[in-house]
Coordinates of N, CA and C in Angstrom, one line a residue:
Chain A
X36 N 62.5 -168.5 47.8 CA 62.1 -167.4 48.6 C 61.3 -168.0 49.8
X37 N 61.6 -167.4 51.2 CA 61.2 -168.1 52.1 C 59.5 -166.9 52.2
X38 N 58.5 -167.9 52.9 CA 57.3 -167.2 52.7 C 56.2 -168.1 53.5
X39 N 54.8 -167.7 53.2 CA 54.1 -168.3 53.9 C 52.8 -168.8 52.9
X40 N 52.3 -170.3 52.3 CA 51.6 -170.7 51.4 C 50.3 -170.5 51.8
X41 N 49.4 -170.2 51.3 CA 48.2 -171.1 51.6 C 47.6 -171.4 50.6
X42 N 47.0 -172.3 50.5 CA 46.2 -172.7 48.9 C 44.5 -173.4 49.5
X43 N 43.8 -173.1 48.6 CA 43.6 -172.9 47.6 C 43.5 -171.0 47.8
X44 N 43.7 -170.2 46.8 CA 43.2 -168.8 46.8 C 41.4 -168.5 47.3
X45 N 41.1 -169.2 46.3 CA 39.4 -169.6 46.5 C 39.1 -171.0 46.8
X46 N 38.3 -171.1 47.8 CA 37.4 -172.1 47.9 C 36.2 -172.1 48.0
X47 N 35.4 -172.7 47.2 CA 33.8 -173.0 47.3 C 33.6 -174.4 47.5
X48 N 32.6 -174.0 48.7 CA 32.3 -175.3 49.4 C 30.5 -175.6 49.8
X49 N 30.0 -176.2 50.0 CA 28.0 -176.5 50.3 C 28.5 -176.4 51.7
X50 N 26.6 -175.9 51.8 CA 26.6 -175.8 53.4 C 26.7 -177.6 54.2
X51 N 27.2 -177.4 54.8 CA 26.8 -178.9 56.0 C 28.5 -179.7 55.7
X52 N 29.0 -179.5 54.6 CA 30.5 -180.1 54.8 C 31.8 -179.6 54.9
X53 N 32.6 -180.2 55.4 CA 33.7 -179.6 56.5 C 34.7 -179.3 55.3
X54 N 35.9 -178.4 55.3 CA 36.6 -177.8 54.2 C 38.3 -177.8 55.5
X55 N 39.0 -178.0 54.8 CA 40.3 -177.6 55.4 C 41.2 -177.1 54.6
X56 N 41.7 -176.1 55.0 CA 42.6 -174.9 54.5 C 44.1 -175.1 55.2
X57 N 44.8 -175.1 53.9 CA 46.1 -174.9 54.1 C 47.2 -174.0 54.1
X58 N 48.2 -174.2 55.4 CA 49.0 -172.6 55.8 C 50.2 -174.1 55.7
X59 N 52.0 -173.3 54.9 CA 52.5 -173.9 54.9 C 53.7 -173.1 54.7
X60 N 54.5 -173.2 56.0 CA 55.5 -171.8 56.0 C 57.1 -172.7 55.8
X61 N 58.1 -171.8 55.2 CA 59.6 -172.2 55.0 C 60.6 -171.1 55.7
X62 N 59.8 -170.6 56.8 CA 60.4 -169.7 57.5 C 61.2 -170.0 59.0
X63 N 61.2 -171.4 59.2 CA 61.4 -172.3 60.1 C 60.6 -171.2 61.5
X64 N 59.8 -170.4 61.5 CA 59.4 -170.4 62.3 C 58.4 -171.0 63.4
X65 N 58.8 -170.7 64.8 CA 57.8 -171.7 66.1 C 56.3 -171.7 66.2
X66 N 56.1 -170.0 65.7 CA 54.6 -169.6 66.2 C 53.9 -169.9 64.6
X67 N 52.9 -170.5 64.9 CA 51.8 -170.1 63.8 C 50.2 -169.9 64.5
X68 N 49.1 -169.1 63.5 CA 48.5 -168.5 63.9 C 47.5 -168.4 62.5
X69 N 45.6 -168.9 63.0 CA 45.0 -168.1 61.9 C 43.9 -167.4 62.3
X70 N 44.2 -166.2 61.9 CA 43.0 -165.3 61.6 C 41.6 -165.0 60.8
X71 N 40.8 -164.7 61.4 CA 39.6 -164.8 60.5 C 39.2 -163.0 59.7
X72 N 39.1 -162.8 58.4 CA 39.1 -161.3 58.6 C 37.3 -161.6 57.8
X73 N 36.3 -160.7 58.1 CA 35.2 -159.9 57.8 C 35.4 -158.7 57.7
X74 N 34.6 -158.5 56.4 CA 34.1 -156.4 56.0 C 34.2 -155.8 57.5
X75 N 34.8 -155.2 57.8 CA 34.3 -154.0 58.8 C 34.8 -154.5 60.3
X76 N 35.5 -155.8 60.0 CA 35.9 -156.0 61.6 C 37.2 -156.7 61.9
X77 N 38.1 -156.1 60.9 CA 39.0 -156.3 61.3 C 39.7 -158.4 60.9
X78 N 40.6 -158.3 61.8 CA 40.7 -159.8 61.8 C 41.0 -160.0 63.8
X79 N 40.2 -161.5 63.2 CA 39.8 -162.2 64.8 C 40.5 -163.4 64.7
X80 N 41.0 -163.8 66.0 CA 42.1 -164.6 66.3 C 41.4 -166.0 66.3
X81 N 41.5 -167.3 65.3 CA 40.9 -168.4 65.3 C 41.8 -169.5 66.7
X82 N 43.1 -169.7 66.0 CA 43.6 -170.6 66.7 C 45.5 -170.6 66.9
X83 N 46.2 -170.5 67.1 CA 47.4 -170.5 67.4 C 48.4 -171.7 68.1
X84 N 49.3 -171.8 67.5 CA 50.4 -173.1 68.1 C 51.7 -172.1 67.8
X85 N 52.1 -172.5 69.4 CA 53.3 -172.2 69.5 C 54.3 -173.0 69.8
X86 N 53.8 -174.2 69.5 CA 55.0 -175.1 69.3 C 54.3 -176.9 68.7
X87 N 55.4 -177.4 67.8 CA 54.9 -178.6 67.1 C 53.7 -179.7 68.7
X88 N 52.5 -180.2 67.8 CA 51.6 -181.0 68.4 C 51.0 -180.2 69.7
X89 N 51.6 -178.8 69.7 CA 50.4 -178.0 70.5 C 49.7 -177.0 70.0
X90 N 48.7 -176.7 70.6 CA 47.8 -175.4 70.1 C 46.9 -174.8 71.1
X91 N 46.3 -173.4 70.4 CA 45.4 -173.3 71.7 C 44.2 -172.4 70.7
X92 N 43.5 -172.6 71.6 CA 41.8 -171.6 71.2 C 42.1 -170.4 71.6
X93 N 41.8 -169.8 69.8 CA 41.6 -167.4 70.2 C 39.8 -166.9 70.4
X94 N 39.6 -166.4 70.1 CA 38.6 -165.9 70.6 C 37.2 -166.4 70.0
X95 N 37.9 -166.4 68.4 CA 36.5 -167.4 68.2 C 37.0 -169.0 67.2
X96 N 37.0 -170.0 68.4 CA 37.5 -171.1 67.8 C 36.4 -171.9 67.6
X97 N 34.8 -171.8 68.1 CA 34.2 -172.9 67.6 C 33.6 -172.8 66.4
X98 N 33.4 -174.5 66.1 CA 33.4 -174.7 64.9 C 34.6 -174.7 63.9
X99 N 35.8 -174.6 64.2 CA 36.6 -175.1 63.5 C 37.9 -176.0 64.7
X100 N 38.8 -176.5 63.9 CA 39.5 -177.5 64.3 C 41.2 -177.2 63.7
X101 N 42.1 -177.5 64.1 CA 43.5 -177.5 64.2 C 44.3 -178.5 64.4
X102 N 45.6 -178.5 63.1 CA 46.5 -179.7 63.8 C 47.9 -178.8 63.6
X103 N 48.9 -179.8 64.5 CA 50.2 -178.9 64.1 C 51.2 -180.1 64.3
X104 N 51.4 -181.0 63.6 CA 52.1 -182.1 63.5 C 53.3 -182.0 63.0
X105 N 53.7 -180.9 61.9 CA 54.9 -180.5 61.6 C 55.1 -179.0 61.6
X106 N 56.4 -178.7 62.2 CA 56.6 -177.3 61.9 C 56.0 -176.1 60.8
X107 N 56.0 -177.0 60.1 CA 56.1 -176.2 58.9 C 55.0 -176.1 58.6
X108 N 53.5 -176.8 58.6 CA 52.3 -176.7 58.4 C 51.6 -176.7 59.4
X109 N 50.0 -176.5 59.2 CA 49.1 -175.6 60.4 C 47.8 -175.7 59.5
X110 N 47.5 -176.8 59.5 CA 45.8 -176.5 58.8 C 44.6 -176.3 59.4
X111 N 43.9 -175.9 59.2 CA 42.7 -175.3 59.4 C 41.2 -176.2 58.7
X112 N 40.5 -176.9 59.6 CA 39.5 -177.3 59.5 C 38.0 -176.3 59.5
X113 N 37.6 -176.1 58.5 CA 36.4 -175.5 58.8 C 35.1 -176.2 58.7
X114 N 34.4 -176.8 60.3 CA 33.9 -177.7 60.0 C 31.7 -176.8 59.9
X115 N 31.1 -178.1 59.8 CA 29.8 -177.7 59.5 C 29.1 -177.2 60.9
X116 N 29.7 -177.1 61.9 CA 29.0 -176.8 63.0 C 29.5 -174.6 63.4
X117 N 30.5 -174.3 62.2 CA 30.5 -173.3 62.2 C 29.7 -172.4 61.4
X118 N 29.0 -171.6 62.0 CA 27.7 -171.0 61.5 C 27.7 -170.0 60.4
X119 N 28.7 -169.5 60.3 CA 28.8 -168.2 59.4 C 30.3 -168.5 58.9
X120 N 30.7 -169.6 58.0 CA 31.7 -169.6 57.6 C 32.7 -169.1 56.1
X121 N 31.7 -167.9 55.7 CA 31.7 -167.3 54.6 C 32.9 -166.3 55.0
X122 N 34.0 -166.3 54.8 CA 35.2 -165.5 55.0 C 36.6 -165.2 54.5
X123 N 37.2 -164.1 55.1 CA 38.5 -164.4 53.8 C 39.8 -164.8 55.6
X124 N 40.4 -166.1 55.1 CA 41.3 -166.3 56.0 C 42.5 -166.1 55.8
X125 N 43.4 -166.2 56.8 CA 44.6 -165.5 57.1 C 45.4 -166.4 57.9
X126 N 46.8 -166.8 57.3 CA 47.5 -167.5 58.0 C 48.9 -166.6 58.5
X127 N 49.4 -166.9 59.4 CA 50.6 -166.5 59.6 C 51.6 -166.7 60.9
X128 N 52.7 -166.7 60.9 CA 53.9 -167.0 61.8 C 54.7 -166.3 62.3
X129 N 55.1 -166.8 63.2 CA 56.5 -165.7 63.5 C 57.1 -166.7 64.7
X130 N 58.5 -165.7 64.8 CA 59.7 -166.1 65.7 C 59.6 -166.2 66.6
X131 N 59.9 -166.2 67.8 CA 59.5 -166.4 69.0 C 60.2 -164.3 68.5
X132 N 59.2 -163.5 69.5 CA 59.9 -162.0 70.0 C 59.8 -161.4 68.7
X133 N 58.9 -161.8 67.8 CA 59.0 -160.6 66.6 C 57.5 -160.6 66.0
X134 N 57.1 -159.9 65.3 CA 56.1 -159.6 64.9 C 55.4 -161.1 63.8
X135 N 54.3 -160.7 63.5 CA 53.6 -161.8 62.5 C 54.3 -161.7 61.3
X136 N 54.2 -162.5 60.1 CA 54.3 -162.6 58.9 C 53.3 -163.2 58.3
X137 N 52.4 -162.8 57.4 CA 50.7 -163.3 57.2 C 51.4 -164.0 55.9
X138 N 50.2 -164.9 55.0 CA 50.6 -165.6 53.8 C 48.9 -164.4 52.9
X139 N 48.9 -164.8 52.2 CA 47.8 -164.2 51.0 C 46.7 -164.6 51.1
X140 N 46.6 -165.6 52.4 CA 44.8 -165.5 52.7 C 44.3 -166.8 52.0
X141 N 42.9 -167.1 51.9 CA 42.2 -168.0 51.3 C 40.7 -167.4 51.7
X142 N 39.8 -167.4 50.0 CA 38.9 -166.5 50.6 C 37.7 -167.9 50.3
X143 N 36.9 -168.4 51.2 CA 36.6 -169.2 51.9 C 34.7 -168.5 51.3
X144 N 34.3 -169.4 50.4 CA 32.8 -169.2 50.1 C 32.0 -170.2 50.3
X145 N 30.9 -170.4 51.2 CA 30.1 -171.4 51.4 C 28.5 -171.5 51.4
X146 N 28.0 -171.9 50.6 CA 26.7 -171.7 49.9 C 25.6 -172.6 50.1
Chain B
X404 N 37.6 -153.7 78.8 CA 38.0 -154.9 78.0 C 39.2 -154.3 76.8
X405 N 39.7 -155.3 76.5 CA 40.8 -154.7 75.5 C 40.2 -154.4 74.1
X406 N 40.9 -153.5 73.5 CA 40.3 -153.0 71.9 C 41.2 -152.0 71.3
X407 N 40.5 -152.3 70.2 CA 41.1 -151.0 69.4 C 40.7 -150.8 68.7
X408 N 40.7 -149.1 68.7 CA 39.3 -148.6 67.7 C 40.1 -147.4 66.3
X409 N 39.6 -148.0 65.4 CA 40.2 -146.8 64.5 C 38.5 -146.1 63.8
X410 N 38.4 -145.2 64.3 CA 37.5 -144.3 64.0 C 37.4 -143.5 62.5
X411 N 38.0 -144.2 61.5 CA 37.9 -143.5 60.4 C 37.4 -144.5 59.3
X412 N 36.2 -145.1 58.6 CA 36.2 -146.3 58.4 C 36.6 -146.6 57.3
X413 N 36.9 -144.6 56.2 CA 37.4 -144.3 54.9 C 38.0 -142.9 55.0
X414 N 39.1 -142.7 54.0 CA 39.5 -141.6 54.1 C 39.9 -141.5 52.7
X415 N 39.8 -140.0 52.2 CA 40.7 -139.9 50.4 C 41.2 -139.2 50.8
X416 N 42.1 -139.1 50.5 CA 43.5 -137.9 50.4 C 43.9 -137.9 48.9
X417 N 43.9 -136.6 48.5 CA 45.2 -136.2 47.4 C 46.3 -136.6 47.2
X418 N 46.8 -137.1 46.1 CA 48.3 -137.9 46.0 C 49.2 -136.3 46.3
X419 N 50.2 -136.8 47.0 CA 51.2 -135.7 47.6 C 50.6 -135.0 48.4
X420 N 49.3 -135.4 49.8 CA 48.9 -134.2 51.0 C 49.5 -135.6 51.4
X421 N 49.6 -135.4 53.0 CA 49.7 -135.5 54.2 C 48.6 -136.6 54.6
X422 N 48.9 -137.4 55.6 CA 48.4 -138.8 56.0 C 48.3 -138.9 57.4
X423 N 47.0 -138.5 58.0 CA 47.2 -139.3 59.2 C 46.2 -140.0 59.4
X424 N 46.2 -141.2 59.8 CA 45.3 -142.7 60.2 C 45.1 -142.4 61.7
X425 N 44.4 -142.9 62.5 CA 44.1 -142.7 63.7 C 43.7 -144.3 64.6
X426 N 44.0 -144.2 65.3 CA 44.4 -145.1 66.0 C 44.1 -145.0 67.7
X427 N 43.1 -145.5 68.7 CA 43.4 -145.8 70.0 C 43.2 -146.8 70.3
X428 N 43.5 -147.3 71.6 CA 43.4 -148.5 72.2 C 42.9 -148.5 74.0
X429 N 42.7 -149.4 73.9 CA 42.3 -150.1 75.7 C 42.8 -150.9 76.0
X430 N 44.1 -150.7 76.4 CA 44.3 -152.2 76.9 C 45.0 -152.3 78.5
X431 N 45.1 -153.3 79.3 CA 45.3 -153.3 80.5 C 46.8 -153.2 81.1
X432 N 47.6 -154.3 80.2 CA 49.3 -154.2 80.2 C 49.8 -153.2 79.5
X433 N 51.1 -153.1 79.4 CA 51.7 -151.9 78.3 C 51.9 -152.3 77.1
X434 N 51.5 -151.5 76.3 CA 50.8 -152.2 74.9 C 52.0 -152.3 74.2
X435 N 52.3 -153.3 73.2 CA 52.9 -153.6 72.1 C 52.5 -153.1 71.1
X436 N 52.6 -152.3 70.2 CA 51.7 -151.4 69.1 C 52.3 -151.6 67.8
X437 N 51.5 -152.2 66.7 CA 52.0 -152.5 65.2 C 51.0 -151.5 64.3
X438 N 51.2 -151.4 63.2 CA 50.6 -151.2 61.9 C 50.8 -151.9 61.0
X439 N 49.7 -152.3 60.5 CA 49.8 -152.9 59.3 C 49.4 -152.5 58.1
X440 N 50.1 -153.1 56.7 CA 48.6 -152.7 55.6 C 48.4 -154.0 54.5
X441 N 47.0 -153.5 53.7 CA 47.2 -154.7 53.0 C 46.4 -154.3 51.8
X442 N 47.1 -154.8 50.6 CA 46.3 -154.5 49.6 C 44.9 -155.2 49.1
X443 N 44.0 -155.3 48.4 CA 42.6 -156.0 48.3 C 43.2 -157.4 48.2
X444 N 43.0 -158.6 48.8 CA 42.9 -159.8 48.4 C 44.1 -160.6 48.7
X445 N 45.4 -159.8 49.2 CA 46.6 -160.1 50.1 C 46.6 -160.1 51.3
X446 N 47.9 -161.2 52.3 CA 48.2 -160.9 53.2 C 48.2 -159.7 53.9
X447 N 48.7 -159.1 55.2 CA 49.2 -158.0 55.9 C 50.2 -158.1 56.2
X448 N 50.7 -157.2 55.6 CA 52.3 -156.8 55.3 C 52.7 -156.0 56.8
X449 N 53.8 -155.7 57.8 CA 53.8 -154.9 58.9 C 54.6 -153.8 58.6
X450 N 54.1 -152.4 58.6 CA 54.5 -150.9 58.6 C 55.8 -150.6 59.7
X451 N 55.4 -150.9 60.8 CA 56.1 -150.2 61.9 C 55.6 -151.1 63.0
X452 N 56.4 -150.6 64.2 CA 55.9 -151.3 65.4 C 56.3 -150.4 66.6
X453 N 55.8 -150.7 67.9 CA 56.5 -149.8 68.8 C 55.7 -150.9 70.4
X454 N 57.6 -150.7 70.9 CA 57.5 -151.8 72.0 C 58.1 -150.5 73.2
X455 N 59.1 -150.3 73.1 CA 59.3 -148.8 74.2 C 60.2 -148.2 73.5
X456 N 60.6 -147.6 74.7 CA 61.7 -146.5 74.1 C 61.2 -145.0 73.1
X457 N 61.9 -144.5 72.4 CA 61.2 -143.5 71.5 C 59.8 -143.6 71.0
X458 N 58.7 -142.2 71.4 CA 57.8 -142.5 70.8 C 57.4 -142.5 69.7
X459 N 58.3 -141.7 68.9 CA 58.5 -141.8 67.3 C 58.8 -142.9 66.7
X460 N 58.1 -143.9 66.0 CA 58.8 -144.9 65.4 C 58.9 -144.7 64.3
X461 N 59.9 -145.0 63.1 CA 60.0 -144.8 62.0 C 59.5 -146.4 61.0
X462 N 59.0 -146.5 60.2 CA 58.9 -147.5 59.3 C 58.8 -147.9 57.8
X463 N 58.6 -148.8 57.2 CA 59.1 -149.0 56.0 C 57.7 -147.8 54.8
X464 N 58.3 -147.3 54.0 CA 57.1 -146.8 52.6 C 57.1 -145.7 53.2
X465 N 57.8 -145.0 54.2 CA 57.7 -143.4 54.9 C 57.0 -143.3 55.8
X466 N 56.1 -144.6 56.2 CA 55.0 -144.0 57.6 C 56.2 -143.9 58.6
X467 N 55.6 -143.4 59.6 CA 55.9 -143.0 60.8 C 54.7 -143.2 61.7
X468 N 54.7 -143.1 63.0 CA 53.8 -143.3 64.3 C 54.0 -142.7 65.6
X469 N 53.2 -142.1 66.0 CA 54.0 -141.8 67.4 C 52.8 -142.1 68.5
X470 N 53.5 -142.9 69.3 CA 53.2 -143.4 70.5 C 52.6 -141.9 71.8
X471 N 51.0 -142.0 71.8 CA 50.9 -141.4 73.4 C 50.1 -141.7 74.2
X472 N 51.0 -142.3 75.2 CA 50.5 -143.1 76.5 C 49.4 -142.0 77.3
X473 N 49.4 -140.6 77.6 CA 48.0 -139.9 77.7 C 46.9 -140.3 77.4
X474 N 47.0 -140.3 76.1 CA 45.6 -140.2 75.0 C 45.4 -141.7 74.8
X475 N 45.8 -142.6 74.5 CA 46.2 -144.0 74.3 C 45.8 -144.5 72.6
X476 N 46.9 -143.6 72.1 CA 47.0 -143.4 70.7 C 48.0 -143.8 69.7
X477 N 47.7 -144.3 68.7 CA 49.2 -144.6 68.5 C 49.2 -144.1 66.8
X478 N 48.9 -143.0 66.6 CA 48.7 -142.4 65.0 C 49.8 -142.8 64.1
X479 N 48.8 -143.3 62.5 CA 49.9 -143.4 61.5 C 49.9 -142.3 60.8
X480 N 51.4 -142.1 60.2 CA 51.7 -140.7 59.9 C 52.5 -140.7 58.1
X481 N 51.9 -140.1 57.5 CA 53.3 -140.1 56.2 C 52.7 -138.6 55.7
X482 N 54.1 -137.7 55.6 CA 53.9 -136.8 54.9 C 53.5 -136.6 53.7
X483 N 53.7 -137.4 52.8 CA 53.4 -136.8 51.2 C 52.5 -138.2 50.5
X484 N 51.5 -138.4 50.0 CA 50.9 -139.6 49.8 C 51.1 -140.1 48.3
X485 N 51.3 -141.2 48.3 CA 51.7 -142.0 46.6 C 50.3 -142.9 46.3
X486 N 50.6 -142.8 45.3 CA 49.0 -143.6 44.4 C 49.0 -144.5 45.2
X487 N 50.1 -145.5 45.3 CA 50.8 -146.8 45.8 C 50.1 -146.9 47.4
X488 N 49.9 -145.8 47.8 CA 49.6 -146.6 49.3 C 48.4 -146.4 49.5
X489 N 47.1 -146.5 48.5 CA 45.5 -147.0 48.5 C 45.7 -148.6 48.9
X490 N 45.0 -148.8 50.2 CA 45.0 -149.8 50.8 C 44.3 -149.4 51.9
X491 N 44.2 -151.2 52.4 CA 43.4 -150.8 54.1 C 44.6 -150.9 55.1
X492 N 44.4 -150.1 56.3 CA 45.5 -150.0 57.2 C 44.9 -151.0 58.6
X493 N 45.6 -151.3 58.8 CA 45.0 -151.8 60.3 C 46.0 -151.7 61.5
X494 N 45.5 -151.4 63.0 CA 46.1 -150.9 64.4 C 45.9 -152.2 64.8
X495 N 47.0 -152.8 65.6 CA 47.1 -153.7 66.5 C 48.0 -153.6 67.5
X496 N 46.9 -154.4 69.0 CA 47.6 -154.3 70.2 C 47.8 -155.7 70.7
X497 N 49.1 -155.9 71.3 CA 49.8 -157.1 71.7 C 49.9 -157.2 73.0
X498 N 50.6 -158.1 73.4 CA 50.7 -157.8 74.9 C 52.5 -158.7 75.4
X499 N 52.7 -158.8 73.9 CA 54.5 -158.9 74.1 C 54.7 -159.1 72.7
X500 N 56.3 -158.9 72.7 CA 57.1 -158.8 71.5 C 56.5 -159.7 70.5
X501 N 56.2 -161.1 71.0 CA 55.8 -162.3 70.2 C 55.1 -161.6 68.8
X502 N 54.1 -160.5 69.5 CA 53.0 -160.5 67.9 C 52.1 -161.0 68.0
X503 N 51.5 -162.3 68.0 CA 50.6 -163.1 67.6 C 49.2 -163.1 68.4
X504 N 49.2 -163.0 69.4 CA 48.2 -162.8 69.6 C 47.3 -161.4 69.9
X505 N 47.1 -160.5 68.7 CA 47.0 -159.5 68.3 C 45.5 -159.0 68.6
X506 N 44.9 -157.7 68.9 CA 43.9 -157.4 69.0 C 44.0 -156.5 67.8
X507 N 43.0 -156.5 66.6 CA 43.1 -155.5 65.6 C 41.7 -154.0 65.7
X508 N 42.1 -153.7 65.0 CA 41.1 -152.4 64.8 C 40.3 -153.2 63.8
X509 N 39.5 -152.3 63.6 CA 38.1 -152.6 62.0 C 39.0 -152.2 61.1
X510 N 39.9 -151.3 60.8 CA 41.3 -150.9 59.6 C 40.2 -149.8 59.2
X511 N 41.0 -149.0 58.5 CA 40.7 -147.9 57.4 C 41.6 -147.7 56.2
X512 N 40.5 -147.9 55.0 CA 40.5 -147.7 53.9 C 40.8 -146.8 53.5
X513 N 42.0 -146.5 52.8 CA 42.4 -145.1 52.0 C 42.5 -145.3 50.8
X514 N 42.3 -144.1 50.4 CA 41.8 -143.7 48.8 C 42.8 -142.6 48.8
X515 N 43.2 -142.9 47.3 CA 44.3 -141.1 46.6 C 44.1 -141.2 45.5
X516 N 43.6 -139.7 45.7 CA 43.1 -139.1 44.7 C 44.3 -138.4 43.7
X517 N 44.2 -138.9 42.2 CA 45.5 -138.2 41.6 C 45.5 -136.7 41.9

């Protein structure tokens, strides 16, 4: 089944070191994209590549980091300079001209 | 500045009343308009969408939506409500077909009541 990975489900991590999260799609699609969602606000656009070894900054990219070296994957650095990194994340892709396809998130605990 | 606001932050409805979510926006281009929903602790699955043409769009699980450029609204609609669709909804505005770079609402939480 074609779909969108991310692992771990849960992660628990200490304050001050860096965690990277994995999005891993078999949908051969161009665009990938991750989302930050919080209680009560929705989801906020972290970082986005729309095409292999490019990327760009969404609204709130500091403090984390991005690579996109293969189509198919798009991980997500969450590093210690991000202040409030207690969240449930959100990966997802799409075609060029069509809507998103999210994966099941990774809910991201830091203590 | 661009947004979108869904003003309802919870709602219960009766299994088998009537459904409407509420939905506006601000945005500067002509908006690309999605709904989504998602169950606790899952991705977001996409309901419907609406890029032109008819303001009625039809979508998957019986929602419906109708686009009005007046008001700058884009209401989710399902006539009869199933246990099955207790989840949070969320309104997103685009600014092309692409999707991705999406402006969301805060979503609203629905509850059905047997």
């Amino acid at each position: 089944d074609g779909g969108i990975t991310q692992s771990p489900k849960y992660l628990f991590r200490k304050e001050g070191q860096n965690v990277t999260l994995s999005c891993e799609q078999n949908l051969n699609h161009d665009a990938m994209y991750w989302y930050r969602q919080d209680p009560g606000q929705g989801l906020r656009l972290i970082y986005y590549s729309q095409i292999v070894n490019d990327f760009q900054k969404g609204d709130i990219a500091e403090g984390y980091s991005v690579s996109r070296e293969k189509k198919e994957s798009f991980p997500l650095t969450v590093t210690s300079a991000q202040k409030n990194p207690t969240a449930f994340y959100l990966c997802a892709s799409s075609p060029v001209d069509s809507p998103l396809h999210f994966g099941n998130g990774t809910r991201l605990t830091v203590t | 500045a661009q947004s979108v606001t869904q003003p309802d932050i919870h709602i219960t409805v009766s299994e088998g009343a009537s459904l409407e979510l509420r939905c506006n926006y601000s945005y500067g281009a002509t908006p690309y308009l999605f709904w989504y929903v998602q169950s606790p602790g899952q991705g977001l699955q996409l309901l419907l969408k609406y890029f032109s043409g008819d303001t009625l769009v039809q979508g998957i699980k019986g929602f419906e939506a109708e686009f009005k450029r007046s008001q700058s609204s884009f209401n989710l609609r399902k006539p009869s409500v199933h246990w099955s669709d207790a989840a949070e909804y969320f309104c997103a505005v685009g600014a092309d077909n692409q999707g991705g770079k999406l402006i969301f609402g805060q979503g609203t939480e629905l509850s059905v009541k047997p």
